[in-house]
Amino acid sequence: MDIRFAANERVELTFLIGRVSRELRRRFDIDMASLKLTRAQWRAMLYVFRLKQPTQTELAEVLELGRASVGSLIDQLERRGNVARIVDEKDRRVWRVVPTSLASVKWAEIDEAGSHVATEVFAGFTEEDLLNVKSYMEKVILNLNRANEMSAHASNKGIANDTD
Amino acid sequence: MDIRFAANERVELTFLIGRVSRELRRRFDIDMASLKLTRAQWRAMLYVFRLKQPTQTELAEVLELGRASVGSLIDQLERRGNVARIVDEKDRRVWRVVPTSLASVKWAEIDEAGSHVATEVFAGFTEEDLLNVKSYMEKVILNLNRANEMSAHASNKGIANDTD
DNA sequence: CACCGATTGTAAGCCGCCATACTGTATCTA
DNA sequence: TAGATACAGTATGGCGGCTTACAATCGGTG
């Protein structure tokens, strides 16, 4: 087998993944526009319902976002009447995030919108394909984590000089 | 085969792709920090070298970005001395983008940085795996395009009402 | 109790990307 | 030749996400 996947094509492949990600977000945003939600907001709502009164930090963890990002996401959702912040009795530092009754009523509809897009996006994929995609993506994440650890060590110990 | 990939899991899969994309960019950015380039800038440079004096619009096409995004990318690269804008003799509307001699000298090194990351990211992937990833991603793009066309038609003709 | 370190959330400012609206130039056509 | 139309690039402002720095609070330890 000849080298069809030279470094160059691997680079292109990372760009392709980026492109998929961007277009995916765009499609979600379009489909959810009628619900007045962006994909990021929709996703936050998803976990607000799942977690039952999560703190913002808890949300940040499951969403894999920074606390600051989640904070502004909640701001948006609060302004539009989708969630409310309620105080925690036991810890005055934290806000607990809850859906408004309005959002609860509309949730079935909102949830449906997500399923619709996801089904559309993977049209023609078999179960096996989906599992493959998942495991490929997870493997990339693992490789990235390993790389991050390595560069962290290198800078800690002053090893570095890989490209010099 | 039971339904392991319900709509819910398909949604999660789109999130996973987004996460991969974000972490990919982060890793590129870290590796290229020593070269004073972000991934987006690096990528623009790649095509500046490949295309030989492209216009900004041509760059926008190959990069699959909007013209405005490319404009500001070129601004950054120009400020840091990586590219220059030269006038087109035949059409006074356009700028042709060329690498500076400084960038040309460093290009081999810069190019290497990209290969390094891409190799790291796909460590443990066989040729077949890489081809699979590529074709899965392309299929998603196709599905997205089809969805976009459909919703465009629907809104043109006032059909819509898919989710109602 | 007093203090110190860890933790929650906010503020400010950056990057990457987008869409929209605008300027200036080119080109086609009457 | 004038006027409409198309096209290149810029300006502006928005979203999504990040980092860094900070205030308030909690919790442990002396």
Coordinates of N, CA, C and O in Angstrom, one line a residue, chain A:
Chain A
M1 N 0.8 -1.2 0.0 CA 0.0 0.0 0.0 C 0.9 1.3 0.0 O 1.7 1.4 0.9
D2 N 0.6 2.1 -1.0 CA 1.5 3.3 -1.0 C 0.9 4.4 0.0 O -0.1 4.2 0.5
I3 N 1.7 5.4 0.2 CA 1.4 6.3 1.2 C 0.4 7.3 0.7 O 0.7 8.4 0.2
R4 N -0.9 7.0 0.8 CA -1.9 7.9 0.3 C -2.2 9.0 1.3 O -2.5 10.1 0.9
F5 N -1.9 8.7 2.5 CA -2.2 9.7 3.6 C -1.0 10.3 4.1 O -0.6 10.1 5.3
A6 N -0.3 11.0 3.3 CA 0.9 11.8 3.7 C 0.4 12.8 4.7 O -0.8 13.1 4.9
A7 N 1.4 13.4 5.4 CA 1.1 14.4 6.4 C 0.2 15.5 5.9 O -0.8 15.9 6.6
N8 N 0.4 15.9 4.7 CA -0.5 16.9 4.0 C -1.9 16.5 4.1 O -2.8 17.4 4.4
E9 N -2.2 15.3 3.8 CA -3.7 14.9 3.7 C -4.2 14.8 5.1 O -5.4 14.9 5.3
R10 N -3.4 14.5 6.1 CA -3.8 14.4 7.5 C -4.2 15.8 7.9 O -5.2 16.0 8.6
V11 N -3.4 16.8 7.5 CA -3.7 18.2 7.8 C -5.1 18.5 7.2 O -5.9 19.1 7.9
E12 N -5.3 18.2 6.0 CA -6.5 18.5 5.3 C -7.7 17.9 6.1 O -8.8 18.4 6.2
L13 N -7.4 16.7 6.6 CA -8.5 16.0 7.3 C -8.9 16.7 8.6 O -10.1 16.8 8.9
T14 N -7.9 17.3 9.2 CA -8.3 18.1 10.4 C -9.2 19.3 10.0 O -10.1 19.7 10.7
F15 N -8.8 19.9 8.9 CA -9.6 21.0 8.4 C -11.0 20.6 8.0 O -12.0 21.3 8.3
L16 N -11.1 19.4 7.5 CA -12.5 18.9 7.1 C -13.3 18.7 8.3 O -14.5 19.0 8.3
I17 N -12.7 18.2 9.4 CA -13.5 18.0 10.6 C -14.0 19.4 11.1 O -15.1 19.5 11.6
G18 N -13.1 20.4 11.0 CA -13.5 21.7 11.4 C -14.7 22.2 10.6 O -15.6 22.8 11.1
R19 N -14.6 21.9 9.3 CA -15.7 22.4 8.5 C -17.0 21.7 8.8 O -18.0 22.3 8.9
V20 N -16.9 20.4 9.1 CA -18.1 19.7 9.5 C -18.7 20.3 10.7 O -19.9 20.6 10.8
S21 N -17.8 20.6 11.7 CA -18.3 21.2 12.9 C -19.0 22.5 12.7 O -20.1 22.8 13.2
R22 N -18.4 23.4 11.9 CA -19.0 24.7 11.6 C -20.4 24.5 10.9 O -21.4 25.1 11.3
E23 N -20.4 23.7 9.9 CA -21.7 23.5 9.2 C -22.8 22.9 10.0 O -24.0 23.1 9.9
L24 N -22.3 22.0 10.9 CA -23.2 21.4 11.8 C -23.9 22.4 12.7 O -25.1 22.4 12.9
R25 N -23.1 23.3 13.2 CA -23.6 24.3 14.1 C -24.6 25.2 13.3 O -25.7 25.5 13.8
R26 N -24.2 25.5 12.1 CA -25.1 26.4 11.3 C -26.4 25.7 11.1 O -27.5 26.4 11.2
R27 N -26.4 24.4 10.8 CA -27.7 23.8 10.5 C -28.6 23.7 11.8 O -29.8 24.0 11.7
F28 N -28.0 23.4 12.9 CA -28.7 23.5 14.2 C -29.3 24.8 14.4 O -30.5 25.0 14.7
D29 N -28.5 25.8 14.2 CA -29.0 27.2 14.4 C -30.2 27.5 13.5 O -31.1 28.1 14.0
I30 N -30.1 27.1 12.3 CA -31.2 27.4 11.4 C -32.5 26.7 11.8 O -33.5 27.3 11.9
D31 N -32.3 25.4 12.1 CA -33.5 24.6 12.5 C -34.1 25.1 13.8 O -35.3 24.9 14.1
M32 N -33.3 25.7 14.7 CA -33.8 26.2 16.0 C -34.2 27.6 16.0 O -34.6 28.1 17.1
A33 N -34.0 28.3 14.9 CA -34.3 29.7 14.9 C -35.7 30.0 15.3 O -36.0 30.9 16.0
S34 N -36.6 29.1 14.8 CA -38.0 29.3 15.1 C -38.3 29.2 16.6 O -39.3 29.7 17.1
L35 N -37.4 28.5 17.3 CA -37.6 28.3 18.8 C -36.8 29.4 19.5 O -36.8 29.4 20.7
K36 N -36.2 30.3 18.8 CA -35.4 31.4 19.4 C -34.2 30.9 20.2 O -33.9 31.4 21.3
L37 N -33.6 29.8 19.7 CA -32.5 29.2 20.4 C -31.4 29.0 19.4 O -31.6 28.6 18.3
T38 N -30.1 29.2 19.9 CA -29.0 28.8 19.1 C -28.6 27.4 19.5 O -29.2 26.9 20.5
R39 N -27.7 26.8 18.8 CA -27.4 25.4 19.2 C -26.8 25.4 20.6 O -27.1 24.5 21.4
A40 N -25.9 26.4 20.9 CA -25.3 26.4 22.2 C -26.3 26.5 23.3 O -26.2 25.9 24.3
Q41 N -27.3 27.4 23.1 CA -28.3 27.6 24.1 C -29.2 26.3 24.2 O -29.5 25.9 25.3
W42 N -29.5 25.8 23.1 CA -30.3 24.5 23.1 C -29.6 23.5 23.9 O -30.2 22.8 24.7
R43 N -28.3 23.3 23.7 CA -27.5 22.3 24.3 C -27.5 22.6 25.9 O -27.6 21.6 26.7
A44 N -27.4 23.8 26.2 CA -27.4 24.1 27.6 C -28.7 23.7 28.3 O -28.8 23.1 29.3
M45 N -29.8 24.1 27.5 CA -31.1 23.7 28.0 C -31.3 22.2 28.2 O -31.8 21.7 29.2
L46 N -30.7 21.5 27.3 CA -30.7 20.0 27.4 C -30.2 19.5 28.7 O -30.9 18.7 29.4
Y47 N -29.1 20.1 29.1 CA -28.5 19.6 30.4 C -29.2 20.3 31.6 O -29.2 19.7 32.7
V48 N -29.8 21.4 31.4 CA -30.6 22.0 32.5 C -31.7 21.1 32.9 O -32.0 20.8 34.0
F49 N -32.3 20.5 31.9 CA -33.4 19.6 32.1 C -32.9 18.2 32.7 O -33.5 17.7 33.6
R50 N -31.8 17.8 32.1 CA -31.3 16.5 32.6 C -30.8 16.5 34.0 O -31.0 15.6 34.7
L51 N -30.2 17.6 34.4 CA -29.4 17.5 35.7 C -30.3 18.0 36.8 O -29.9 17.8 38.0
K52 N -31.4 18.6 36.6 CA -32.2 19.1 37.8 C -31.5 20.0 38.7 O -30.8 19.6 39.6
Q53 N -31.7 21.3 38.4 CA -31.1 22.3 39.3 C -29.6 22.3 39.4 O -29.1 22.4 40.5
P54 N -28.9 22.2 38.3 CA -27.4 22.2 38.4 C -26.9 23.5 38.7 O -27.5 24.6 38.5
T55 N -25.7 23.5 39.3 CA -25.0 24.8 39.5 C -24.3 25.1 38.2 O -24.2 24.3 37.3
Q56 N -23.8 26.3 38.0 CA -23.2 26.7 36.7 C -21.9 25.9 36.5 O -21.6 25.5 35.4
T57 N -21.2 25.6 37.6 CA -20.0 24.8 37.4 C -20.3 23.4 37.0 O -19.6 22.9 36.1
E58 N -21.4 22.9 37.5 CA -21.7 21.5 37.1 C -22.1 21.5 35.6 O -21.7 20.6 34.8
L59 N -22.8 22.6 35.2 CA -23.2 22.7 33.8 C -21.9 22.8 32.9 O -21.8 22.1 31.9
A60 N -21.0 23.6 33.4 CA -19.7 23.8 32.7 C -19.0 22.4 32.5 O -18.5 22.1 31.4
E61 N -19.1 21.6 33.5 CA -18.4 20.3 33.4 C -19.0 19.4 32.3 O -18.4 18.9 31.5
V62 N -20.4 19.3 32.4 CA -21.0 18.4 31.4 C -21.0 18.9 30.0 O -20.9 18.2 29.1
L63 N -21.0 20.3 29.9 CA -20.9 20.9 28.6 C -19.5 20.9 28.1 O -19.3 21.3 26.9
E64 N -18.6 20.7 28.9 CA -17.1 20.8 28.6 C -16.8 22.2 28.1 O -16.2 22.4 27.1
L65 N -17.3 23.2 28.8 CA -17.0 24.6 28.5 C -16.4 25.2 29.8 O -16.5 24.7 30.9
G66 N -15.9 26.4 29.6 CA -15.4 27.1 30.8 C -16.5 27.7 31.6 O -17.6 27.9 31.0
R67 N -16.3 28.0 32.8 CA -17.3 28.6 33.6 C -17.8 29.9 33.1 O -19.0 30.2 33.1
A68 N -16.9 30.7 32.5 CA -17.3 32.0 32.0 C -18.2 31.9 30.8 O -19.2 32.6 30.7
S69 N -18.0 30.9 30.0 CA -18.8 30.7 28.8 C -20.2 30.3 29.2 O -21.2 30.8 28.7
V70 N -20.3 29.4 30.2 CA -21.6 29.0 30.7 C -22.3 30.1 31.3 O -23.5 30.3 31.1
G71 N -21.6 31.0 32.1 CA -22.2 32.1 32.7 C -22.9 33.0 31.6 O -24.1 33.3 31.8
S72 N -22.3 33.2 30.5 CA -22.9 34.1 29.5 C -24.1 33.4 28.8 O -25.1 34.0 28.4
L73 N -23.9 32.1 28.7 CA -25.0 31.3 28.1 C -26.2 31.4 28.9 O -27.3 31.6 28.5
I74 N -26.0 31.2 30.2 CA -27.2 31.3 31.2 C -27.8 32.7 31.1 O -29.0 32.9 31.2
D75 N -26.9 33.7 31.0 CA -27.4 35.1 30.9 C -28.4 35.2 29.8 O -29.5 35.8 29.9
Q76 N -28.0 34.7 28.6 CA -28.8 34.8 27.4 C -30.2 34.1 27.7 O -31.2 34.6 27.4
L77 N -30.1 32.8 28.2 CA -31.3 32.0 28.4 C -32.2 32.7 29.5 O -33.4 32.6 29.4
E78 N -31.6 33.3 30.4 CA -32.3 34.0 31.5 C -33.1 35.2 30.9 O -34.3 35.4 31.1
R79 N -32.3 36.0 30.1 CA -32.9 37.2 29.5 C -34.1 36.8 28.6 O -35.1 37.5 28.6
R80 N -34.0 35.6 27.9 CA -35.1 35.3 27.1 C -36.2 34.4 27.8 O -37.1 33.8 27.1
G81 N -36.1 34.3 29.1 CA -37.1 33.6 29.8 C -37.1 32.1 29.7 O -38.1 31.4 30.0
N82 N -36.0 31.5 29.4 CA -35.9 30.0 29.4 C -35.5 29.4 30.7 O -35.9 28.3 31.0
V83 N -34.7 30.1 31.4 CA -34.2 29.6 32.7 C -34.3 30.7 33.8 O -34.4 31.9 33.4
A84 N -34.2 30.3 35.0 CA -34.1 31.2 36.1 C -32.9 30.8 37.0 O -32.6 29.6 37.1
R85 N -32.3 31.8 37.7 CA -31.3 31.4 38.7 C -31.9 31.5 40.0 O -32.5 32.5 40.4
I86 N -31.8 30.4 40.8 CA -32.3 30.5 42.2 C -31.1 30.3 43.1 O -30.1 29.6 42.8
V87 N -31.2 30.9 44.3 CA -30.1 30.8 45.2 C -30.0 29.4 45.9 O -31.0 28.7 46.0
D88 N -28.8 29.0 46.2 CA -28.6 27.8 46.9 C -28.7 28.1 48.4 O -27.9 28.9 48.9
E89 N -29.5 27.3 49.2 CA -29.6 27.6 50.6 C -28.3 27.4 51.3 O -28.0 28.1 52.3
K90 N -27.6 26.4 50.9 CA -26.4 26.0 51.7 C -25.1 26.7 51.3 O -24.1 26.7 52.1
D91 N -25.1 27.3 50.1 CA -23.8 27.9 49.7 C -24.2 29.2 48.9 O -24.7 29.1 47.8
R92 N -23.8 30.3 49.5 CA -24.3 31.5 48.9 C -23.4 31.9 47.7 O -23.7 33.0 47.1
R93 N -22.4 31.1 47.3 CA -21.7 31.5 46.1 C -22.4 31.0 44.9 O -22.2 31.6 43.8
V94 N -23.2 30.0 45.0 CA -23.7 29.3 43.8 C -25.1 29.7 43.4 O -25.9 30.1 44.3
W95 N -25.3 29.7 42.1 CA -26.7 29.8 41.6 C -27.1 28.4 41.1 O -26.3 27.7 40.5
R96 N -28.3 28.1 41.3 CA -28.8 26.8 40.7 C -29.7 27.3 39.6 O -30.5 28.2 39.7
V97 N -29.5 26.6 38.4 CA -30.2 26.9 37.2 C -31.4 26.0 37.0 O -31.3 24.8 37.0
V98 N -32.6 26.6 36.8 CA -33.8 25.8 36.6 C -34.5 26.3 35.4 O -34.5 27.5 35.1
P99 N -35.2 25.4 34.7 CA -36.0 25.9 33.5 C -37.2 26.6 34.0 O -37.8 26.3 35.1
T100 N -37.7 27.6 33.3 CA -38.9 28.3 33.6 C -40.1 27.3 33.2 O -39.9 26.4 32.5
S101 N -41.3 27.6 33.7 CA -42.4 26.8 33.3 C -42.7 26.9 31.8 O -43.0 25.9 31.2
L102 N -42.4 28.1 31.3 CA -42.6 28.3 29.9 C -41.7 27.3 29.1 O -42.2 26.6 28.2
A103 N -40.5 27.2 29.5 CA -39.5 26.3 28.8 C -40.0 24.9 28.9 O -39.9 24.1 28.0
S104 N -40.5 24.6 30.1 CA -40.9 23.2 30.4 C -42.0 22.8 29.4 O -42.0 21.7 28.9
V105 N -42.9 23.7 29.2 CA -44.0 23.4 28.4 C -43.6 23.1 26.9 O -44.0 22.2 26.3
K106 N -42.6 24.0 26.5 CA -42.1 23.8 25.1 C -41.1 22.7 24.9 O -40.7 22.5 23.8
W107 N -40.6 22.1 26.0 CA -39.5 21.3 25.9 C -39.6 20.1 24.9 O -38.7 19.8 24.1
A108 N -40.7 19.5 24.9 CA -40.9 18.4 24.0 C -40.7 18.8 22.6 O -39.9 18.1 21.8
E109 N -41.2 19.9 22.2 CA -41.0 20.5 20.9 C -39.6 20.8 20.6 O -39.0 20.5 19.5
I110 N -38.9 21.4 21.6 CA -37.5 21.8 21.5 C -36.7 20.6 21.3 O -35.8 20.5 20.4
D111 N -36.9 19.6 22.1 CA -36.2 18.3 22.0 C -36.3 17.7 20.7 O -35.3 17.2 20.1
E112 N -37.5 17.7 20.2 CA -37.8 17.2 18.8 C -36.9 17.8 17.8 O -36.4 17.1 16.9
A113 N -36.7 19.1 17.9 CA -35.9 19.8 16.9 C -34.5 19.3 16.8 O -33.9 19.1 15.7
G114 N -34.0 19.0 17.9 CA -32.6 18.4 18.0 C -32.5 17.1 17.3 O -31.7 16.8 16.5
S115 N -33.5 16.2 17.6 CA -33.5 14.9 17.1 C -33.7 15.0 15.5 O -33.0 14.2 14.8
H116 N -34.5 15.9 15.1 CA -34.7 16.0 13.7 C -33.4 16.3 13.0 O -33.0 15.7 12.0
V117 N -32.7 17.3 13.4 CA -31.4 17.6 12.8 C -30.4 16.5 12.8 O -29.8 16.1 11.8
A118 N -30.3 15.8 14.0 CA -29.3 14.8 14.1 C -29.6 13.6 13.2 O -28.7 13.0 12.7
T119 N -30.9 13.3 13.0 CA -31.3 12.3 12.1 C -30.9 12.6 10.7 O -30.4 11.8 9.9
E120 N -31.2 13.8 10.3 CA -30.9 14.4 9.0 C -29.4 14.3 8.7 O -29.0 13.8 7.6
V121 N -28.6 14.7 9.7 CA -27.2 14.8 9.5 C -26.6 13.4 9.2 O -25.6 13.3 8.4
F122 N -27.1 12.4 9.9 CA -26.5 11.1 9.7 C -27.4 10.2 8.8 O -27.3 8.9 9.0
A123 N -28.1 10.8 8.0 CA -28.9 10.0 7.0 C -28.0 9.0 6.2 O -26.9 9.5 5.8
G124 N -28.4 7.8 6.1 CA -27.6 6.9 5.3 C -26.5 6.2 6.1 O -25.7 5.4 5.6
F125 N -26.3 6.6 7.4 CA -25.3 5.9 8.2 C -25.9 4.7 8.9 O -27.0 4.7 9.4
T126 N -25.2 3.6 8.8 CA -25.6 2.4 9.6 C -25.2 2.5 11.0 O -24.4 3.4 11.4
E127 N -25.8 1.6 11.8 CA -25.4 1.6 13.3 C -23.9 1.5 13.4 O -23.2 2.2 14.2
E128 N -23.3 0.7 12.5 CA -21.9 0.4 12.6 C -21.1 1.7 12.2 O -20.1 2.1 12.8
D129 N -21.6 2.4 11.2 CA -21.0 3.6 10.8 C -20.9 4.6 12.0 O -19.9 5.2 12.3
L130 N -22.0 4.7 12.7 CA -22.1 5.6 13.8 C -21.2 5.3 14.9 O -20.5 6.1 15.4
L131 N -21.1 4.0 15.1 CA -20.2 3.5 16.2 C -18.7 3.8 15.7 O -17.9 4.2 16.5
N132 N -18.4 3.7 14.5 CA -17.1 4.0 13.9 C -16.8 5.4 14.1 O -15.7 5.8 14.6
V133 N -17.7 6.3 13.7 CA -17.4 7.7 13.8 C -17.1 8.0 15.3 O -16.2 8.7 15.6
K134 N -18.0 7.5 16.1 CA -17.8 7.8 17.6 C -16.4 7.4 18.0 O -15.7 8.1 18.7
S135 N -16.0 6.1 17.7 CA -14.7 5.7 18.2 C -13.5 6.4 17.5 O -12.5 6.6 18.2
Y136 N -13.7 6.8 16.3 CA -12.6 7.6 15.7 C -12.5 8.9 16.4 O -11.4 9.3 16.7
M137 N -13.6 9.5 16.6 CA -13.5 10.9 17.3 C -12.9 10.7 18.7 O -12.1 11.6 19.1
E138 N -13.3 9.7 19.4 CA -12.8 9.5 20.7 C -11.3 9.2 20.7 O -10.6 9.7 21.6
K139 N -10.9 8.5 19.7 CA -9.5 8.2 19.6 C -8.7 9.5 19.3 O -7.6 9.7 19.9
V140 N -9.2 10.4 18.5 CA -8.6 11.7 18.3 C -8.4 12.5 19.6 O -7.4 13.0 19.9
I141 N -9.5 12.4 20.3 CA -9.5 13.2 21.6 C -8.4 12.6 22.5 O -7.6 13.3 23.1
L142 N -8.3 11.3 22.5 CA -7.3 10.6 23.3 C -5.9 11.1 22.9 O -5.0 11.5 23.7
N143 N -5.7 11.1 21.6 CA -4.4 11.5 21.1 C -4.1 13.0 21.4 O -2.9 13.3 21.8
L144 N -5.1 13.8 21.4 CA -4.9 15.2 21.7 C -4.6 15.3 23.2 O -3.7 16.1 23.6
N145 N -5.2 14.6 24.0 CA -4.9 14.6 25.5 C -3.5 14.2 25.7 O -2.8 14.8 26.5
R146 N -3.1 13.2 25.1 CA -1.7 12.7 25.2 C -0.7 13.8 24.8 O 0.2 14.1 25.5
A147 N -1.0 14.4 23.7 CA -0.1 15.5 23.2 C -0.1 16.6 24.2 O 1.0 17.2 24.5
N148 N -1.3 16.9 24.8 CA -1.3 18.0 25.7 C -0.5 17.7 27.0 O 0.3 18.6 27.5
E149 N -0.6 16.5 27.4 CA 0.2 16.1 28.6 C 1.7 16.2 28.3 O 2.4 16.7 29.1
M150 N 2.0 15.7 27.2 CA 3.4 15.7 26.8 C 4.0 17.1 26.7 O 5.1 17.4 27.3
S151 N 3.3 18.0 26.1 CA 3.8 19.4 26.0 C 3.8 20.1 27.3 O 4.7 20.9 27.6
A152 N 2.9 19.7 28.2 CA 2.9 20.3 29.5 C 4.1 19.8 30.3 O 4.8 20.6 30.9
H153 N 4.4 18.5 30.3 CA 5.6 18.0 30.9 C 6.8 18.7 30.4 O 7.7 19.2 31.1
A154 N 6.9 18.8 29.0 CA 8.1 19.4 28.4 C 8.3 20.8 28.9 O 9.4 21.1 29.3
S155 N 7.3 21.6 29.0 CA 7.5 22.9 29.4 C 7.8 23.0 30.9 O 8.5 23.9 31.4
N156 N 7.2 22.0 31.7 CA 7.6 22.0 33.1 C 9.0 21.7 33.3 O 9.7 22.4 34.2
K157 N 9.5 20.8 32.6 CA 10.9 20.3 32.9 C 11.9 21.0 32.0 O 13.1 20.7 32.0
G158 N 11.5 21.9 31.1 CA 12.4 22.6 30.3 C 13.0 21.7 29.2 O 14.1 22.0 28.8
I159 N 12.3 20.7 28.8 CA 12.9 19.8 27.8 C 12.7 20.5 26.4 O 13.6 21.0 25.8
A160 N 11.4 20.5 26.0 CA 11.0 21.2 24.8 C 12.0 20.9 23.6 O 12.5 19.8 23.4
N161 N 12.2 22.0 22.8 CA 13.1 21.9 21.7 C 12.8 20.7 20.7 O 13.7 20.0 20.4
D162 N 11.6 20.7 20.3 CA 11.2 19.6 19.4 C 11.4 20.2 18.0 O 11.9 19.5 17.1
T163 N 11.1 21.4 17.8 CA 11.1 22.0 16.4 C 12.3 22.9 16.2 O 12.5 23.5 15.2
D164 N 13.1 23.1 17.2 CA 14.2 24.0 17.1 C 15.4 23.4 16.3 O 16.2 22.7 16.9

